[in-house]
PDB file of C-alpha atoms in Angstrom:
ATOM      1  CA  MET C   8      73.683  65.004 143.926  1.00 50.00           C
ATOM      2  CA  THR C   9      77.122  66.619 142.621  1.00 54.00           C
ATOM      3  CA  THR C  10      79.680  64.204 142.120  1.00 80.00           C
ATOM      4  CA  ALA C  11      83.327  65.699 142.227  1.00 88.00           C
ATOM      5  CA  PRO C  12      86.651  63.708 142.651  1.00 93.00           C
ATOM      6  CA  SER C  13      87.898  62.680 145.644  1.00 94.00           C
ATOM      7  CA  ARG C  14      91.030  64.676 147.381  1.00 94.00           C
ATOM      8  CA  ARG C  15      92.965  61.778 147.005  1.00 96.00           C
ATOM      9  CA  ALA C  16      92.482  61.507 143.434  1.00 96.00           C
ATOM     10  CA  LEU C  17      92.357  65.291 142.802  1.00 97.00           C
ATOM     11  CA  LYS C  18      95.800  65.567 144.893  1.00 97.00           C
ATOM     12  CA  ALA C  19      97.685  62.614 142.938  1.00 98.00           C
ATOM     13  CA  ALA C  20      96.741  64.915 139.663  1.00 98.00           C
ATOM     14  CA  CYS C  21      97.778  68.270 140.933  1.00 98.00           C
ATOM     15  CA  GLU C  22     100.995  66.435 141.868  1.00 98.00           C
ATOM     16  CA  GLY C  23     101.604  64.942 138.060  1.00 98.00           C
ATOM     17  CA  LEU C  24     100.361  68.388 136.649  1.00 98.00           C
ATOM     18  CA  ALA C  25     103.195  70.436 138.586  1.00 98.00           C
ATOM     19  CA  LEU C  26     106.059  68.198 137.276  1.00 97.00           C
ATOM     20  CA  THR C  27     104.506  68.901 133.419  1.00 96.00           C
ATOM     21  CA  ASP C  28     104.401  72.486 133.897  1.00 97.00           C
ATOM     22  CA  ILE C  29     105.804  75.165 135.482  1.00 97.00           C
ATOM     23  CA  ALA C  30     102.715  77.078 136.266  1.00 98.00           C
ATOM     24  CA  LEU C  31     100.908  74.913 137.137  1.00 98.00           C
ATOM     25  CA  ALA C  32     103.964  73.313 140.008  1.00 98.00           C
ATOM     26  CA  ARG C  33     103.758  77.774 141.152  1.00 98.00           C
ATOM     27  CA  ALA C  34     100.169  77.486 141.816  1.00 98.00           C
ATOM     28  CA  TYR C  35     100.172  73.916 143.315  1.00 98.00           C
ATOM     29  CA  ASP C  36     102.841  75.367 145.906  1.00 98.00           C
ATOM     30  CA  THR C  37     101.009  78.522 146.740  1.00 97.00           C
ATOM     31  CA  ILE C  38      97.219  76.821 146.970  1.00 97.00           C
ATOM     32  CA  GLY C  39      97.640  73.564 147.546  1.00 97.00           C
ATOM     33  CA  VAL C  40      94.864  70.823 146.436  1.00 97.00           C
ATOM     34  CA  PRO C  41      92.327  73.235 145.477  1.00 96.00           C
ATOM     35  CA  VAL C  42      88.714  72.960 146.193  1.00 94.00           C
ATOM     36  CA  TRP C  43      86.529  71.547 143.341  1.00 96.00           C
ATOM     37  CA  ARG C  44      83.447  73.035 141.969  1.00 92.00           C
ATOM     38  CA  SER C  45      80.332  71.840 141.932  1.00 93.00           C
ATOM     39  CA  GLU C  46      76.927  72.348 141.852  1.00 92.00           C
ATOM     40  CA  ILE C  47      73.473  70.313 141.216  1.00 92.00           C
ATOM     41  CA  PRO C  48      72.654  69.367 137.546  1.00 94.00           C
ATOM     42  CA  GLY C  49      69.710  70.747 136.576  1.00 95.00           C
ATOM     43  CA  TYR C  50      67.865  73.502 134.857  1.00 96.00           C
ATOM     44  CA  THR C  51      68.896  76.266 137.001  1.00 95.00           C
ATOM     45  CA  MET C  52      72.401  75.859 137.309  1.00 95.00           C
ATOM     46  CA  LEU C  53      72.897  76.161 133.314  1.00 96.00           C
ATOM     47  CA  GLY C  54      70.191  78.596 132.811  1.00 94.00           C
ATOM     48  CA  ARG C  55      72.478  80.557 135.869  1.00 93.00           C
ATOM     49  CA  MET C  56      75.779  79.796 133.517  1.00 92.00           C
ATOM     50  CA  ILE C  57      73.362  81.194 130.595  1.00 93.00           C
ATOM     51  CA  SER C  58      72.821  84.323 132.043  1.00 91.00           C
ATOM     52  CA  HIS C  59      76.439  85.247 133.563  1.00 88.00           C
ATOM     53  CA  GLN C  60      77.969  85.215 130.205  1.00 85.00           C
ATOM     54  CA  GLN C  61      79.681  87.719 128.961  1.00 78.00           C
ATOM     55  CA  ILE C  62      78.725  90.674 131.803  1.00 79.00           C
ATOM     56  CA  SER C  63      80.071  91.306 135.324  1.00 82.00           C
ATOM     57  CA  LEU C  64      79.009  88.925 138.774  1.00 82.00           C
ATOM     58  CA  SER C  65      76.817  92.108 140.313  1.00 87.00           C
ATOM     59  CA  ALA C  66      75.341  92.048 136.696  1.00 90.00           C
ATOM     60  CA  ALA C  67      74.379  88.676 136.193  1.00 88.00           C
ATOM     61  CA  ALA C  68      73.442  87.722 139.990  1.00 90.00           C
ATOM     62  CA  ALA C  69      70.734  91.048 140.046  1.00 93.00           C
ATOM     63  CA  ILE C  70      69.746  89.540 136.907  1.00 93.00           C
ATOM     64  CA  TRP C  71      69.394  86.262 137.541  1.00 92.00           C
ATOM     65  CA  ALA C  72      67.630  87.489 140.806  1.00 94.00           C
ATOM     66  CA  ARG C  73      64.659  88.935 139.250  1.00 94.00           C
ATOM     67  CA  VAL C  74      64.454  85.870 137.333  1.00 94.00           C
ATOM     68  CA  GLU C  75      63.842  83.783 140.425  1.00 93.00           C
ATOM     69  CA  ALA C  76      61.814  86.284 141.570  1.00 94.00           C
ATOM     70  CA  HIS C  77      59.306  85.927 138.769  1.00 94.00           C
ATOM     71  CA  LEU C  78      59.343  82.118 138.565  1.00 93.00           C
ATOM     72  CA  GLY C  79      59.914  81.344 141.365  1.00 89.00           C
ATOM     73  CA  GLU C  80      61.067  78.161 141.465  1.00 90.00           C
ATOM     74  CA  VAL C  81      63.265  77.798 138.035  1.00 93.00           C
ATOM     75  CA  THR C  82      62.208  75.219 136.596  1.00 96.00           C
ATOM     76  CA  ALA C  83      62.397  73.860 132.360  1.00 96.00           C
ATOM     77  CA  GLU C  84      58.693  73.836 133.158  1.00 97.00           C
ATOM     78  CA  ALA C  85      58.590  77.315 134.370  1.00 96.00           C
ATOM     79  CA  MET C  86      60.828  78.923 131.665  1.00 96.00           C
ATOM     80  CA  LEU C  87      58.610  77.419 128.737  1.00 96.00           C
ATOM     81  CA  GLU C  88      55.294  78.840 130.549  1.00 96.00           C
ATOM     82  CA  ALA C  89      56.508  82.521 131.013  1.00 94.00           C
ATOM     83  CA  ASP C  90      56.002  85.532 128.981  1.00 93.00           C
ATOM     84  CA  PRO C  91      59.424  85.743 126.950  1.00 92.00           C
ATOM     85  CA  GLU C  92      59.569  89.213 126.978  1.00 93.00           C
ATOM     86  CA  ALA C  93      58.859  89.191 130.881  1.00 94.00           C
ATOM     87  CA  ILE C  94      61.832  87.386 130.837  1.00 94.00           C
ATOM     88  CA  ARG C  95      63.784  90.044 128.904  1.00 93.00           C
ATOM     89  CA  LEU C  96      62.642  92.479 131.286  1.00 94.00           C
ATOM     90  CA  CYS C  97      64.525  90.812 134.340  1.00 94.00           C
ATOM     91  CA  GLY C  98      67.276  92.058 132.167  1.00 92.00           C
ATOM     92  CA  MET C  99      68.437  89.006 129.700  1.00 92.00           C
ATOM     93  CA  SER C 100      69.724  89.887 126.628  1.00 92.00           C
ATOM     94  CA  ARG C 101      67.045  88.553 123.159  1.00 93.00           C
ATOM     95  CA  PRO C 102      69.987  85.782 122.675  1.00 93.00           C
ATOM     96  CA  LYS C 103      70.292  85.032 126.187  1.00 94.00           C
ATOM     97  CA  ALA C 104      66.537  84.777 126.422  1.00 94.00           C
ATOM     98  CA  ALA C 105      66.299  82.518 123.195  1.00 95.00           C
ATOM     99  CA  HIS C 106      68.754  80.128 124.712  1.00 96.00           C
ATOM    100  CA  LEU C 107      66.691  79.790 128.129  1.00 96.00           C
ATOM    101  CA  ILE C 108      64.243  78.699 126.184  1.00 96.00           C
ATOM    102  CA  SER C 109      65.847  76.642 123.792  1.00 97.00           C
ATOM    103  CA  ILE C 110      67.734  74.663 126.472  1.00 97.00           C
ATOM    104  CA  ALA C 111      64.082  74.084 128.668  1.00 97.00           C
ATOM    105  CA  GLU C 112      62.412  72.856 125.095  1.00 98.00           C
ATOM    106  CA  ALA C 113      65.243  70.093 124.632  1.00 98.00           C
ATOM    107  CA  MET C 114      64.636  68.920 128.316  1.00 98.00           C
ATOM    108  CA  VAL C 115      61.340  68.626 128.204  1.00 97.00           C
ATOM    109  CA  SER C 116      60.982  67.279 125.087  1.00 97.00           C
ATOM    110  CA  GLY C 117      63.784  64.398 126.157  1.00 97.00           C
ATOM    111  CA  GLN C 118      66.774  65.544 123.599  1.00 97.00           C
ATOM    112  CA  LEU C 119      68.550  66.191 126.681  1.00 98.00           C
ATOM    113  CA  ASN C 120      68.807  64.344 129.682  1.00 97.00           C
ATOM    114  CA  LEU C 121      71.235  65.271 132.213  1.00 96.00           C
ATOM    115  CA  ALA C 122      71.053  62.396 134.101  1.00 95.00           C
ATOM    116  CA  ARG C 123      72.371  60.430 130.818  1.00 96.00           C
ATOM    117  CA  VAL C 124      74.639  63.126 130.422  1.00 96.00           C
ATOM    118  CA  CYS C 125      75.849  62.401 133.864  1.00 95.00           C
ATOM    119  CA  ALA C 126      76.398  58.791 133.313  1.00 94.00           C
ATOM    120  CA  ALA C 127      78.110  58.997 129.660  1.00 95.00           C
ATOM    121  CA  PRO C 128      81.894  58.816 128.929  1.00 94.00           C
ATOM    122  CA  LEU C 129      83.213  62.095 128.647  1.00 94.00           C
ATOM    123  CA  ASP C 130      82.426  62.376 124.515  1.00 94.00           C
ATOM    124  CA  GLU C 131      79.189  61.457 124.949  1.00 96.00           C
ATOM    125  CA  ALA C 132      78.026  63.768 127.834  1.00 97.00           C
ATOM    126  CA  ARG C 133      79.846  66.495 125.666  1.00 96.00           C
ATOM    127  CA  ALA C 134      78.292  66.130 122.580  1.00 97.00           C
ATOM    128  CA  GLU C 135      74.886  65.847 124.298  1.00 97.00           C
ATOM    129  CA  LEU C 136      75.420  69.569 125.725  1.00 98.00           C
ATOM    130  CA  LEU C 137      76.656  70.733 122.429  1.00 97.00           C
ATOM    131  CA  ALA C 138      73.600  69.299 120.437  1.00 97.00           C
ATOM    132  CA  VAL C 139      71.481  71.636 122.525  1.00 97.00           C
ATOM    133  CA  ARG C 140      71.132  75.236 120.873  1.00 96.00           C
ATOM    134  CA  GLY C 141      72.209  77.751 123.359  1.00 95.00           C
ATOM    135  CA  ILE C 142      74.748  75.007 124.560  1.00 96.00           C
ATOM    136  CA  GLY C 143      78.364  76.008 123.517  1.00 94.00           C
ATOM    137  CA  PRO C 144      81.917  74.955 123.994  1.00 94.00           C
ATOM    138  CA  TRP C 145      82.059  76.963 127.598  1.00 93.00           C
ATOM    139  CA  THR C 146      79.169  76.358 129.217  1.00 94.00           C
ATOM    140  CA  ALA C 147      79.068  72.631 127.886  1.00 96.00           C
ATOM    141  CA  GLU C 148      82.802  71.801 129.948  1.00 96.00           C
ATOM    142  CA  LEU C 149      81.451  73.866 133.099  1.00 96.00           C
ATOM    143  CA  PHE C 150      78.335  71.761 133.251  1.00 96.00           C
ATOM    144  CA  LEU C 151      80.554  68.853 132.843  1.00 97.00           C
ATOM    145  CA  LEU C 152      83.143  70.093 135.518  1.00 96.00           C
ATOM    146  CA  TYR C 153      80.806  71.368 137.974  1.00 95.00           C
ATOM    147  CA  ALA C 154      77.651  68.643 138.104  1.00 95.00           C
ATOM    148  CA  VAL C 155      79.920  65.884 136.529  1.00 95.00           C
ATOM    149  CA  GLY C 156      83.105  66.501 137.875  1.00 95.00           C
ATOM    150  CA  ALA C 157      84.859  65.083 135.068  1.00 96.00           C
ATOM    151  CA  MET C 158      88.441  65.239 135.564  1.00 96.00           C
ATOM    152  CA  ASP C 159      89.434  66.206 132.317  1.00 96.00           C
ATOM    153  CA  ALA C 160      87.009  68.569 131.396  1.00 96.00           C
ATOM    154  CA  PHE C 161      88.825  72.083 130.434  1.00 97.00           C
ATOM    155  CA  PRO C 162      87.156  75.444 129.342  1.00 94.00           C
ATOM    156  CA  ALA C 163      89.455  76.287 126.694  1.00 91.00           C
ATOM    157  CA  GLY C 164      89.346  80.198 125.829  1.00 88.00           C
ATOM    158  CA  ASP C 165      88.713  81.568 129.108  1.00 91.00           C
ATOM    159  CA  VAL C 166      90.648  84.451 129.972  1.00 91.00           C
ATOM    160  CA  GLY C 167      91.066  84.030 133.083  1.00 92.00           C
ATOM    161  CA  LEU C 168      92.926  80.457 133.300  1.00 95.00           C
ATOM    162  CA  ILE C 169      94.819  81.972 129.916  1.00 96.00           C
ATOM    163  CA  GLU C 170      96.122  84.753 132.275  1.00 95.00           C
ATOM    164  CA  ALA C 171      96.927  82.921 135.544  1.00 97.00           C
ATOM    165  CA  HIS C 172      98.946  80.675 133.337  1.00 97.00           C
ATOM    166  CA  LYS C 173     100.693  83.505 131.880  1.00 97.00           C
ATOM    167  CA  ARG C 174     101.456  84.991 135.642  1.00 96.00           C
ATOM    168  CA  LEU C 175     102.209  81.714 137.052  1.00 97.00           C
ATOM    169  CA  GLY C 176     104.662  81.260 134.172  1.00 96.00           C
ATOM    170  CA  LYS C 177     106.323  84.438 133.917  1.00 95.00           C
ATOM    171  CA  TYR C 178     105.687  84.712 130.528  1.00 95.00           C
ATOM    172  CA  GLU C 179     105.351  88.640 128.906  1.00 93.00           C
ATOM    173  CA  THR C 180     102.051  88.033 127.206  1.00 93.00           C
ATOM    174  CA  ARG C 181      98.908  85.616 127.062  1.00 93.00           C
ATOM    175  CA  MET C 182      98.720  83.089 124.950  1.00 94.00           C
ATOM    176  CA  GLU C 183      96.200  83.079 121.980  1.00 95.00           C
ATOM    177  CA  SER C 184      93.214  80.780 122.896  1.00 93.00           C
ATOM    178  CA  LYS C 185      93.985  78.197 120.067  1.00 95.00           C
ATOM    179  CA  ALA C 186      97.756  78.120 121.442  1.00 96.00           C
ATOM    180  CA  PHE C 187      96.613  77.549 125.142  1.00 96.00           C
ATOM    181  CA  THR C 188      94.462  74.610 124.401  1.00 96.00           C
ATOM    182  CA  ALA C 189      97.156  73.212 122.428  1.00 96.00           C
ATOM    183  CA  HIS C 190      99.829  73.768 125.508  1.00 97.00           C
ATOM    184  CA  ALA C 191      97.205  72.287 127.610  1.00 97.00           C
ATOM    185  CA  ALA C 192      96.688  68.907 125.425  1.00 97.00           C
ATOM    186  CA  ARG C 193      99.735  68.478 128.070  1.00 96.00           C
ATOM    187  CA  TRP C 194      97.585  67.933 130.876  1.00 98.00           C
ATOM    188  CA  ARG C 195      95.349  65.085 129.954  1.00 97.00           C
ATOM    189  CA  PRO C 196      93.748  63.523 131.709  1.00 97.00           C
ATOM    190  CA  TRP C 197      93.965  65.975 133.846  1.00 98.00           C
ATOM    191  CA  ARG C 198      92.667  69.402 132.428  1.00 98.00           C
ATOM    192  CA  GLY C 199      89.947  70.007 134.484  1.00 97.00           C
ATOM    193  CA  ALA C 200      91.899  69.499 137.684  1.00 97.00           C
ATOM    194  CA  ALA C 201      94.644  72.302 135.739  1.00 98.00           C
ATOM    195  CA  THR C 202      91.841  74.332 135.444  1.00 97.00           C
ATOM    196  CA  HIS C 203      90.530  74.294 139.486  1.00 97.00           C
ATOM    197  CA  LEU C 204      94.462  74.932 140.076  1.00 97.00           C
ATOM    198  CA  LEU C 205      94.478  78.076 137.793  1.00 97.00           C
ATOM    199  CA  TRP C 206      91.422  79.084 138.590  1.00 96.00           C
ATOM    200  CA  GLY C 207      92.211  78.684 142.562  1.00 96.00           C
ATOM    201  CA  TRP C 208      95.939  80.427 142.274  1.00 97.00           C
ATOM    202  CA  LEU C 209      93.696  83.209 140.403  1.00 94.00           C
ATOM    203  CA  HIS C 210      91.158  84.059 142.996  1.00 91.00           C
ATOM    204  CA  LEU C 211      93.842  84.058 145.869  1.00 92.00           C
ATOM    205  CA  ASP C 212      96.082  86.699 144.220  1.00 87.00           C
ATOM    206  CA  ARG C 213      92.974  88.250 143.670  1.00 80.00           C
ATOM    207  CA  ALA C 214      91.792  88.311 147.289  1.00 81.00           C
ATOM    208  CA  ARG C 215      95.292  89.482 147.746  1.00 78.00           C
ATOM    209  CA  ASP C 216      95.087  92.939 145.547  1.00 70.00           C
ATOM    210  CA  PRO C 217      91.421  93.446 144.791  1.00 57.00           C
ATOM    211  CA  THR C 218      92.727  96.653 142.671  1.00 55.00           C
ATOM    212  CA  PRO C 219      92.157  95.796 137.684  1.00 50.00           C
TER     213      PRO C 219
END
């Protein structure tokens, strides 16, 4: 079962954010309360996020479809029973295949318990995710956003967020990742809501003008 903030809580967060940052105010004026992205917590969710890193959406979807065709139901147990070379032949890079296996091992051993993660305070949940080889900060924050509905989860360094903020704020250049993370500190405890505002605006803007 997925968890997302209520529309009332998200609206209150957006109204507060609009008072702290002109870029977020413009995003809110344009799209209103954003739709919160939600997914069911599980190995499939984590595996899909790993497969989608640093490649185009279309390429990632094709690769993941081949993994699903090979494994059937994508579970941690099925991944551990599979031939790693067969997973690589689906289009996975060697590091990604290794990460899929290490995450599966952590889940099967009990080192990573996603029910526990979803119920834990944010810092504890983040620490349990990051303790697993193959789960980096970006993947951990996306899990906390999508599966936990954490209002202050924040995928620092996400290029889409930085680009949306630059354009909405009418800045000449993008902030560097470190500067953007420092800037986003003023959005606490609603950085997850700010993330959805920026993503929502960027999605709408790209739909209006799909040219690169």
